Amino acid sequence: MISRSLLRHASRLFLVTGLAGLPLAVYELYLGLGRGYYLLQADGYHALFDSLLAVLYAVLLKVAYRRSRSFPWGLYNAEGIVTILVSIFVVYLVASAFADSLAGPQVMPSWTSWILWASAALSASVAIAEVRYMRLLIVKSDLMHASVDTALDLVAGGVISTAYFSLTPVVLGAMMLVVLYNAAESSWTSLQSLLGAEVFGTGLREAIGRGIAAMGLRPLRIYVARAGSFYLVQAIIALPPETTLARAYRIKKRVSRLIASFDGVAIADVRVVPSSELRQQGARARRTASYL
């Protein structure tokens, strides 16, 4: 089971890295917009988007695993709406910088390469720090993102330092594709959460089903949906009609703890229902035992 300590430290890491990236992103945007440096402009938009998402993830990790009756759905709906709107806005801005760069080669002073390399160093530091928390899916995804950002910033800085400014549109095009992919992935996750759509292909449903079966229980249905960046899981368990309320309650608590132990699960809703089929199976088993 995921420890509260791991979640707390991961939340702090997201908060620190998000706040640390903001000044550099603002400085990149200041130079990019003020002097027309398209590489800094695009990287600044991207860095600002990443910083805001990191702060948002820090808040979400802080509250997602608080087991309480009043789940903060408003916060997760707000996450989805904000993520979609910011994604569209950032894609538009980066695409605009890419389109402007096609007008012709742009000369940038060599010292600006160090700004991009500083951004690369920050992304690399984030990736290294996140290795300790890779057990969390949200951290694993961000680590891959930070690794790609590091490579792009290194290449962009190299283009400026070697004065191969004709490659600026190529680097900006690569940045735009990365931003577009991240935005599409984040927006799709947010849309699934807002619509309450059932999620397939994560392997979570199958893993939970195996865990419940190992407890000697039969799940009738396991429903997995998004709750912001996390998962909501509802399991319906079949029990014999003669099961006492006390035993049904114990089974429900055991299954809830099992589901909550999986990474990414913020809500575990377990329901038990009587099954006439299990009653018939039990009666047949008792008759067979009486014959022996």
PDB file of C-alpha atoms in Angstrom, residues 31-147:
ATOM      1  CA  LEU A  31      13.022  38.054 -23.513  1.00  0.00           C
ATOM      2  CA  GLY A  32      10.999  36.051 -25.999  1.00  0.00           C
ATOM      3  CA  LEU A  33       8.117  38.492 -26.238  1.00  0.00           C
ATOM      4  CA  GLY A  34      10.156  41.665 -25.684  1.00  0.00           C
ATOM      5  CA  ARG A  35      12.918  40.929 -28.199  1.00  0.00           C
ATOM      6  CA  GLY A  36      11.194  38.467 -30.488  1.00  0.00           C
ATOM      7  CA  TYR A  37      13.294  35.410 -29.574  1.00  0.00           C
ATOM      8  CA  TYR A  38      10.966  32.640 -30.693  1.00  0.00           C
ATOM      9  CA  LEU A  39      12.892  29.773 -29.062  1.00  0.00           C
ATOM     10  CA  LEU A  40      12.736  31.455 -25.665  1.00  0.00           C
ATOM     11  CA  GLN A  41       9.118  32.416 -26.264  1.00  0.00           C
ATOM     12  CA  ALA A  42       8.017  28.836 -27.009  1.00  0.00           C
ATOM     13  CA  ASP A  43      10.103  27.348 -24.209  1.00  0.00           C
ATOM     14  CA  GLY A  44       8.763  29.960 -21.783  1.00  0.00           C
ATOM     15  CA  TYR A  45       5.158  29.061 -22.593  1.00  0.00           C
ATOM     16  CA  HIS A  46       5.957  25.372 -22.183  1.00  0.00           C
ATOM     17  CA  ALA A  47       7.816  25.921 -18.888  1.00  0.00           C
ATOM     18  CA  LEU A  48       4.983  28.065 -17.529  1.00  0.00           C
ATOM     19  CA  PHE A  49       2.463  25.335 -18.394  1.00  0.00           C
ATOM     20  CA  ASP A  50       4.619  22.693 -16.681  1.00  0.00           C
ATOM     21  CA  SER A  51       5.088  24.828 -13.561  1.00  0.00           C
ATOM     22  CA  LEU A  52       1.386  25.491 -13.160  1.00  0.00           C
ATOM     23  CA  LEU A  53       0.567  21.795 -13.607  1.00  0.00           C
ATOM     24  CA  ALA A  54       3.242  20.823 -11.064  1.00  0.00           C
ATOM     25  CA  VAL A  55       1.695  23.147  -8.457  1.00  0.00           C
ATOM     26  CA  LEU A  56      -1.738  21.741  -9.271  1.00  0.00           C
ATOM     27  CA  TYR A  57      -0.459  18.164  -8.873  1.00  0.00           C
ATOM     28  CA  ALA A  58       1.042  19.121  -5.504  1.00  0.00           C
ATOM     29  CA  VAL A  59      -2.365  20.256  -4.272  1.00  0.00           C
ATOM     30  CA  LEU A  60      -4.119  17.200  -5.697  1.00  0.00           C
ATOM     31  CA  LEU A  61      -1.691  14.723  -4.128  1.00  0.00           C
ATOM     32  CA  LYS A  62      -2.207  16.474  -0.819  1.00  0.00           C
ATOM     33  CA  VAL A  63      -5.963  15.896  -0.798  1.00  0.00           C
ATOM     34  CA  ALA A  64      -6.551  12.919  -3.102  1.00  0.00           C
ATOM     35  CA  TYR A  65      -5.812  10.233  -0.532  1.00  0.00           C
ATOM     36  CA  ARG A  66      -7.658  11.777   2.380  1.00  0.00           C
ATOM     37  CA  ARG A  67     -10.251   9.133   3.160  1.00  0.00           C
ATOM     38  CA  SER A  68     -13.391  11.073   3.984  1.00  0.00           C
ATOM     39  CA  ARG A  69     -17.053  10.953   3.104  1.00  0.00           C
ATOM     40  CA  SER A  70     -16.984  14.363   1.431  1.00  0.00           C
ATOM     41  CA  PHE A  71     -14.777  13.833  -1.608  1.00  0.00           C
ATOM     42  CA  PRO A  72     -13.712  17.180  -3.167  1.00  0.00           C
ATOM     43  CA  TRP A  73     -15.309  16.675  -6.593  1.00  0.00           C
ATOM     44  CA  GLY A  74     -15.318  20.425  -7.183  1.00  0.00           C
ATOM     45  CA  LEU A  75     -11.521  20.477  -7.037  1.00  0.00           C
ATOM     46  CA  TYR A  76     -11.168  17.656  -9.563  1.00  0.00           C
ATOM     47  CA  ASN A  77     -13.726  19.164 -11.916  1.00  0.00           C
ATOM     48  CA  ALA A  78     -11.856  22.456 -11.664  1.00  0.00           C
ATOM     49  CA  GLU A  79      -8.624  20.597 -12.469  1.00  0.00           C
ATOM     50  CA  GLY A  80     -10.193  19.174 -15.618  1.00  0.00           C
ATOM     51  CA  ILE A  81     -11.595  22.483 -16.848  1.00  0.00           C
ATOM     52  CA  VAL A  82      -8.401  24.424 -16.105  1.00  0.00           C
ATOM     53  CA  THR A  83      -6.205  21.781 -17.736  1.00  0.00           C
ATOM     54  CA  ILE A  84      -8.250  21.802 -20.950  1.00  0.00           C
ATOM     55  CA  LEU A  85      -8.364  25.609 -21.199  1.00  0.00           C
ATOM     56  CA  VAL A  86      -4.665  26.080 -20.397  1.00  0.00           C
ATOM     57  CA  SER A  87      -3.707  23.289 -22.836  1.00  0.00           C
ATOM     58  CA  ILE A  88      -5.582  24.945 -25.699  1.00  0.00           C
ATOM     59  CA  PHE A  89      -4.069  28.333 -24.841  1.00  0.00           C
ATOM     60  CA  VAL A  90      -0.470  27.054 -24.635  1.00  0.00           C
ATOM     61  CA  VAL A  91      -0.764  25.055 -27.879  1.00  0.00           C
ATOM     62  CA  TYR A  92      -2.031  28.196 -29.618  1.00  0.00           C
ATOM     63  CA  LEU A  93       0.830  30.335 -28.293  1.00  0.00           C
ATOM     64  CA  VAL A  94       3.557  27.826 -29.185  1.00  0.00           C
ATOM     65  CA  ALA A  95       2.027  27.281 -32.629  1.00  0.00           C
ATOM     66  CA  SER A  96       2.004  31.065 -33.163  1.00  0.00           C
ATOM     67  CA  ALA A  97       5.702  31.274 -32.271  1.00  0.00           C
ATOM     68  CA  PHE A  98       6.427  28.413 -34.682  1.00  0.00           C
ATOM     69  CA  ALA A  99       4.475  30.132 -37.494  1.00  0.00           C
ATOM     70  CA  ASP A 100       6.314  33.420 -36.897  1.00  0.00           C
ATOM     71  CA  SER A 101       9.692  31.652 -37.033  1.00  0.00           C
ATOM     72  CA  LEU A 102       8.969  30.454 -40.575  1.00  0.00           C
ATOM     73  CA  ALA A 103       9.301  34.044 -41.840  1.00  0.00           C
ATOM     74  CA  GLY A 104      13.078  33.661 -41.891  1.00  0.00           C
ATOM     75  CA  PRO A 105      16.194  32.874 -39.804  1.00  0.00           C
ATOM     76  CA  GLN A 106      16.446  34.797 -36.562  1.00  0.00           C
ATOM     77  CA  VAL A 107      19.748  35.789 -34.982  1.00  0.00           C
ATOM     78  CA  MET A 108      19.967  35.431 -31.209  1.00  0.00           C
ATOM     79  CA  PRO A 109      22.930  36.356 -28.995  1.00  0.00           C
ATOM     80  CA  SER A 110      24.988  33.375 -27.911  1.00  0.00           C
ATOM     81  CA  TRP A 111      24.460  34.113 -24.199  1.00  0.00           C
ATOM     82  CA  THR A 112      20.765  33.203 -24.530  1.00  0.00           C
ATOM     83  CA  SER A 113      21.818  29.582 -25.027  1.00  0.00           C
ATOM     84  CA  TRP A 114      22.679  29.487 -21.327  1.00  0.00           C
ATOM     85  CA  ILE A 115      19.073  30.292 -20.461  1.00  0.00           C
ATOM     86  CA  LEU A 116      17.898  27.225 -22.354  1.00  0.00           C
ATOM     87  CA  TRP A 117      20.650  25.130 -20.816  1.00  0.00           C
ATOM     88  CA  ALA A 118      19.592  26.357 -17.371  1.00  0.00           C
ATOM     89  CA  SER A 119      16.067  25.220 -18.230  1.00  0.00           C
ATOM     90  CA  ALA A 120      17.516  21.848 -19.302  1.00  0.00           C
ATOM     91  CA  ALA A 121      19.441  21.577 -16.019  1.00  0.00           C
ATOM     92  CA  LEU A 122      16.261  22.323 -14.064  1.00  0.00           C
ATOM     93  CA  SER A 123      14.293  19.669 -15.999  1.00  0.00           C
ATOM     94  CA  ALA A 124      17.098  17.139 -15.475  1.00  0.00           C
ATOM     95  CA  SER A 125      17.154  17.902 -11.745  1.00  0.00           C
ATOM     96  CA  VAL A 126      13.397  17.348 -11.581  1.00  0.00           C
ATOM     97  CA  ALA A 127      13.733  14.003 -13.382  1.00  0.00           C
ATOM     98  CA  ILE A 128      16.512  12.856 -11.029  1.00  0.00           C
ATOM     99  CA  ALA A 129      14.539  13.894  -7.938  1.00  0.00           C
ATOM    100  CA  GLU A 130      11.414  12.108  -9.181  1.00  0.00           C
ATOM    101  CA  VAL A 131      13.175   8.739  -9.564  1.00  0.00           C
ATOM    102  CA  ARG A 132      12.611   8.073  -5.835  1.00  0.00           C
ATOM    103  CA  TYR A 133       8.841   8.405  -6.288  1.00  0.00           C
ATOM    104  CA  MET A 134       8.391   6.457  -9.519  1.00  0.00           C
ATOM    105  CA  ARG A 135       5.960   4.108  -7.789  1.00  0.00           C
ATOM    106  CA  LEU A 136       3.331   6.807  -8.286  1.00  0.00           C
ATOM    107  CA  LEU A 137       1.965   6.843 -11.831  1.00  0.00           C
ATOM    108  CA  ILE A 138       1.575  10.613 -11.867  1.00  0.00           C
ATOM    109  CA  VAL A 139       5.274  11.004 -10.986  1.00  0.00           C
ATOM    110  CA  LYS A 140       6.374   8.391 -13.532  1.00  0.00           C
ATOM    111  CA  SER A 141       4.549  10.259 -16.286  1.00  0.00           C
ATOM    112  CA  ASP A 142       6.071  13.593 -15.252  1.00  0.00           C
ATOM    113  CA  LEU A 143       9.562  12.056 -15.138  1.00  0.00           C
ATOM    114  CA  MET A 144       9.292  11.005 -18.789  1.00  0.00           C
ATOM    115  CA  HIS A 145       8.031  14.487 -19.634  1.00  0.00           C
ATOM    116  CA  ALA A 146      10.965  16.145 -17.826  1.00  0.00           C
ATOM    117  CA  SER A 147      13.435  13.902 -19.672  1.00  0.00           C
TER     118      SER A 147
END
